[in-house]
Every structure is written in C-alpha cells, then in structure tokens.
Coordinates of C-alpha atoms in Angstrom, one line a residue:
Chain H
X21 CA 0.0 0.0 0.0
X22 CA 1.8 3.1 -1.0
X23 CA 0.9 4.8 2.5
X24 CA 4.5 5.5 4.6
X25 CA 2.4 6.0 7.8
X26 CA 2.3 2.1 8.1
X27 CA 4.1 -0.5 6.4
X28 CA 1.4 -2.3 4.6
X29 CA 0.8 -5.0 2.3
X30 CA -1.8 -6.9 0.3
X31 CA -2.4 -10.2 -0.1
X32 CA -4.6 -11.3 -3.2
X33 CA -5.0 -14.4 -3.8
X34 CA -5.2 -15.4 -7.8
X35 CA -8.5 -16.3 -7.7
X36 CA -10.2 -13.3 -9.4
X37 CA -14.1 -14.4 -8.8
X38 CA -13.3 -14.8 -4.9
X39 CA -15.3 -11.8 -2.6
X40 CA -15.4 -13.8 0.5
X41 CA -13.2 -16.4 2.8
X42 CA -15.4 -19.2 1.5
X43 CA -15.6 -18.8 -1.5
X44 CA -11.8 -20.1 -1.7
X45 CA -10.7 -23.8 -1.5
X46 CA -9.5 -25.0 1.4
X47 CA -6.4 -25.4 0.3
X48 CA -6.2 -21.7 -1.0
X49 CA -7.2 -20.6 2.4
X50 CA -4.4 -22.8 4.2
X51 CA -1.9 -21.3 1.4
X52 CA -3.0 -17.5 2.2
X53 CA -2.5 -18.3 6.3
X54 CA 0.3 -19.7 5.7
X55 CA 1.3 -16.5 3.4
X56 CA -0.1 -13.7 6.2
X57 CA 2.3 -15.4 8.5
X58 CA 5.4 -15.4 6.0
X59 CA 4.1 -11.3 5.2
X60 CA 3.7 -10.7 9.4
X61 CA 6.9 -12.2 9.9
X62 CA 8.9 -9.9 7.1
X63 CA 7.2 -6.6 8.5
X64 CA 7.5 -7.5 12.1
X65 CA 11.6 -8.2 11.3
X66 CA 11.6 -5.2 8.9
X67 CA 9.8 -2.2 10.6
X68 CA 10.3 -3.5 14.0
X69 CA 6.4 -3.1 14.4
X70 CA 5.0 -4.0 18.0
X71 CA 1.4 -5.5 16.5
X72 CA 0.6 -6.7 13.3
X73 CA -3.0 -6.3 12.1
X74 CA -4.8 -8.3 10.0
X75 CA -8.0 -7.8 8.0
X76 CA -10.0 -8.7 5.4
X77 CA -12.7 -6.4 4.8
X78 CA -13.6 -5.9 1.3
X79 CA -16.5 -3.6 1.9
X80 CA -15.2 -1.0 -1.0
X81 CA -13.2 -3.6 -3.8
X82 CA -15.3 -6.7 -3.7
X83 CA -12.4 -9.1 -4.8
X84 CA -11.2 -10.8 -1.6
X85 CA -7.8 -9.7 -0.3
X86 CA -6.0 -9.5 3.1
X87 CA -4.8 -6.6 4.6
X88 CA -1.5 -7.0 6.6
X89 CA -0.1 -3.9 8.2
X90 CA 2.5 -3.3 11.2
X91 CA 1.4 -1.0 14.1
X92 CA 3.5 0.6 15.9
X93 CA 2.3 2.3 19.7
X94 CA 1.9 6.0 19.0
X95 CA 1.4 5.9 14.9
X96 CA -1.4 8.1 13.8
X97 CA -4.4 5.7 14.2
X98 CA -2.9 4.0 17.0
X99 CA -4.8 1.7 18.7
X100 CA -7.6 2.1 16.3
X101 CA -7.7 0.8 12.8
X102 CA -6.0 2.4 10.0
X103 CA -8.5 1.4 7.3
X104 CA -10.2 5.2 6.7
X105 CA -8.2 6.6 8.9
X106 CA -7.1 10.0 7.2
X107 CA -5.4 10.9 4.4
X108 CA -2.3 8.4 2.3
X109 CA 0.6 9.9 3.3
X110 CA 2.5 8.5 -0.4
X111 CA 6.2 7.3 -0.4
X112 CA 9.0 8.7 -1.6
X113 CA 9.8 6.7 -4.7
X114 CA 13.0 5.2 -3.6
X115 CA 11.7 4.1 -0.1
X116 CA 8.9 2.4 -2.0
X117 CA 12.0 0.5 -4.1
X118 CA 13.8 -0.3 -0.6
X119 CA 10.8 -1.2 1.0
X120 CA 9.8 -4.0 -2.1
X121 CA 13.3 -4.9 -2.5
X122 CA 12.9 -6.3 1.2
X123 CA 10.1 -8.3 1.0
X124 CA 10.6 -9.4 -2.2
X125 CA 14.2 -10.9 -0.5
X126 CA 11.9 -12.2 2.8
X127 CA 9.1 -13.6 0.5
X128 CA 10.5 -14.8 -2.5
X129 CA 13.7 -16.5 -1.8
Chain R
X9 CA -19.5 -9.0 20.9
X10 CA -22.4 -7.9 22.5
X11 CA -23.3 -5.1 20.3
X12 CA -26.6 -5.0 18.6
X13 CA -25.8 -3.5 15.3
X14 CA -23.3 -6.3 14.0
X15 CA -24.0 -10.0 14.3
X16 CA -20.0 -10.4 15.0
X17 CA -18.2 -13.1 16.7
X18 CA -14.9 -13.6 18.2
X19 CA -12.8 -16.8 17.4
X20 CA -10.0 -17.0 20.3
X21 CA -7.4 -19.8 19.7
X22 CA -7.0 -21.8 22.8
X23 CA -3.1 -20.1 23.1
X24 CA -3.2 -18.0 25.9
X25 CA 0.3 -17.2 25.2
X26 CA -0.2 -16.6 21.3
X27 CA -0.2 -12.6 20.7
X28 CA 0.6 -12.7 16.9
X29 CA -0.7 -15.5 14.2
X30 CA 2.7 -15.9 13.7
X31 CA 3.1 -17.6 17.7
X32 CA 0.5 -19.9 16.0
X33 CA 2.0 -23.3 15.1
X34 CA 0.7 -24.1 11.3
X35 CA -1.7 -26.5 12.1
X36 CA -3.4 -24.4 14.7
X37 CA -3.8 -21.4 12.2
X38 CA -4.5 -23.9 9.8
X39 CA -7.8 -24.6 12.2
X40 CA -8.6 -21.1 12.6
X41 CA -9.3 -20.3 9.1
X42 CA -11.4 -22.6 8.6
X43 CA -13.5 -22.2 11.7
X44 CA -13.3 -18.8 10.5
X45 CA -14.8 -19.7 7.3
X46 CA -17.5 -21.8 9.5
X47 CA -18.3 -18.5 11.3
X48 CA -18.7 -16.6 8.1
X49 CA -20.8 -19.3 6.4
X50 CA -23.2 -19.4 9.4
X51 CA -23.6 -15.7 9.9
X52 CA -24.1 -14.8 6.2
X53 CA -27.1 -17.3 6.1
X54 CA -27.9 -16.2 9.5
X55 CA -27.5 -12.6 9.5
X56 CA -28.2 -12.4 5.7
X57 CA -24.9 -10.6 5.7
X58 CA -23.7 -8.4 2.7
X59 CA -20.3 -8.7 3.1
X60 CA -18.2 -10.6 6.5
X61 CA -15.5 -8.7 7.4
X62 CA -12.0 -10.4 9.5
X63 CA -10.2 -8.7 11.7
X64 CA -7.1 -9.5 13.8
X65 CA -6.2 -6.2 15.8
X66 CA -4.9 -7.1 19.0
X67 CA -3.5 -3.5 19.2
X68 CA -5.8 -3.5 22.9
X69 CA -6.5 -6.8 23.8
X70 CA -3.3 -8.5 23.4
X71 CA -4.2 -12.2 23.7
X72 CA -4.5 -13.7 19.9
X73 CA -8.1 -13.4 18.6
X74 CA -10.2 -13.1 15.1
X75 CA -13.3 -11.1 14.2
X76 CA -16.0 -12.1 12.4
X77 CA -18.6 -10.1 11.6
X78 CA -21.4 -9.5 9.3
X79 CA -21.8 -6.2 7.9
X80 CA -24.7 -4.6 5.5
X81 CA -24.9 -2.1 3.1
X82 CA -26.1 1.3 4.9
X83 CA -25.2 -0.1 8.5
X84 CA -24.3 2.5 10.9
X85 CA -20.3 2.2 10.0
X86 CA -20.6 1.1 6.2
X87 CA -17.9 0.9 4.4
X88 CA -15.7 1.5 7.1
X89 CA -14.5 -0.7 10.1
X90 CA -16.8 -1.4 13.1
X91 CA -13.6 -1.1 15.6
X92 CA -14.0 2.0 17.6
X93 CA -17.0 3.0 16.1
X94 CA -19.2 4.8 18.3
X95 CA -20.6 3.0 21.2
X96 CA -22.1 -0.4 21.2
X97 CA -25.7 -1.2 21.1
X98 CA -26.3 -4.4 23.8
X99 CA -28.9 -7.0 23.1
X100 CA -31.9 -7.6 25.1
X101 CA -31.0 -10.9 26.7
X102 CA -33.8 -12.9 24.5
X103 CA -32.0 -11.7 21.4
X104 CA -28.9 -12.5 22.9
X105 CA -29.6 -16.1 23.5
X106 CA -31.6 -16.8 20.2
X107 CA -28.1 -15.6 18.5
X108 CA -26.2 -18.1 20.7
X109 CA -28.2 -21.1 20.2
X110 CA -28.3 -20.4 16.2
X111 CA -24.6 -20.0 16.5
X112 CA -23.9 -23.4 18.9
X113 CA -26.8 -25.1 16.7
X114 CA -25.0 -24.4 13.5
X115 CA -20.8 -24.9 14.3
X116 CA -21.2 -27.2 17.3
X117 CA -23.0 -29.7 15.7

C-alpha cells in the first residue's frame, strides 16, 4: 500500500471471482495463512512493528484480499484501525524500491 | 460481541500465550481459518450478511483473537471498520440467546 504511515501489504489471492473467505478452497485458504504469517513475519523483522494487524474487509473492492499492516504504539491511528483513517501519506519513490526490495528478499527467496 | 448493530463473533485460539498469528503453530492457524470460514458461512445465512468482514487487531486486547462479523450495506459504519465505532448497542437478553443457540446449533453440531 503506498501509505509511509504504516508498512502495509496486500495479499490477493489469484482467484479473481473470490469476494469472500469461503468462496476459496480450502487449500487456498491454508496457502494465504500460511502466506499472512510469512508477510507478518517480514514486517515484524523489517519495521520493528509492536502488533501486526490483520484484516480482510472488502467492503469497497469486492475481490477478496488481506490486509497486513505493522502497528507501531503512537502511529497516527494508534490503537484504532487504519482502514479510513485519514489521508495516504504516499512514499517517496526510492523508499517504496527499498521497502519492495525487502520483502521481495523475505518472501521470495 | 455484545453489540446490537453487528451480528459479530470472536474466534479465540485456545493459546493464551499466542499474541501474533505468527506464535501460531501451522496447524493451529490452519484450524482457525477454517473455523473462520465456519463462522462466516453461518452468519451470512444467519445474519443475511452483505459482506463478513475479518479482523485481527490485538493492538488493545493482546491475547491472539479473530473477528467475524457481518456487515450490511447502509449499517451505521458502512464501508468503514466497526472497531471504535461509536458505542455499542447491547442486546436484550432474549435476542442475545436466540443468536447463541443459532450459533452453537449451527458450528457445534
């Protein structure tokens, strides 16, 4: 998410017709946990976040994805959510490169 | 949750220790989604639900535990989150127990 108050990403599973948790296999929805947990674990190493929050909401774009974002006490929204939560604050275009270099290492080694 | 305006339930892994899904071994979260899946099945025939929304905060309660709750077009948050949104709205206790007993009646069986 390009949104430098939080470290942020999406998970979308390739399963374009999918709104809801159920309407995925099981097997897709043991692949995406397993996925949240690899994406928590990057974020938690990488912005030394002290909660990561998880949601999947999907109440404005319909096809299903999962939020994962690390919190940190005292960040703007803190302890409420960020989803709505004022106005993207947008990277500058070589911390977005950093910041995808890194979890492209984490995720896809 | 004992809050009128969402049909929402809490899924709490029995961890006690377990703050993050990642202090989850895999076959425990492995169980979680698809409970969580069970919980969105039953409230979207129960609730007649227009979307179910999943949420793993833990940014005030620490212990690990995921949301699940049914939201509708035009209820008094939509689109955004439910979390910290105004105050809750309890159930009178016949309500309350006519929820539970659909809910036991349809994942404990």
């Amino acid at each position: 998410m390009n949104d430098a108050r939080w470290p942020w990403l999406i998970l979308v599973p390739r399963r374009q017709s999918a709104v809801e948790l159920i309407d995925l296999e099981a097997a897709d929805r043991s692949q995406l946990i397993e996925e949240a947990a690899l994406a928590a674990s990057f974020l938690k190493a990488h912005a030394g976040a002290h909660k990561i929050n998880l949601g999947a909401l999907g109440n404005v774009v319909r096809q299903f994805h999962l939020h994962v974002i690390a919190r940190t006490v005292g960040d703007p929204a803190w302890p409420g959510p960020v989803w709505g939560h004022g106005a993207a604050r947008r990277y500058e275009d070589s911390d977005a490169r950093a910041l995808i270099a890194a979890a492209k290492a984490s995720l896809c080694a």
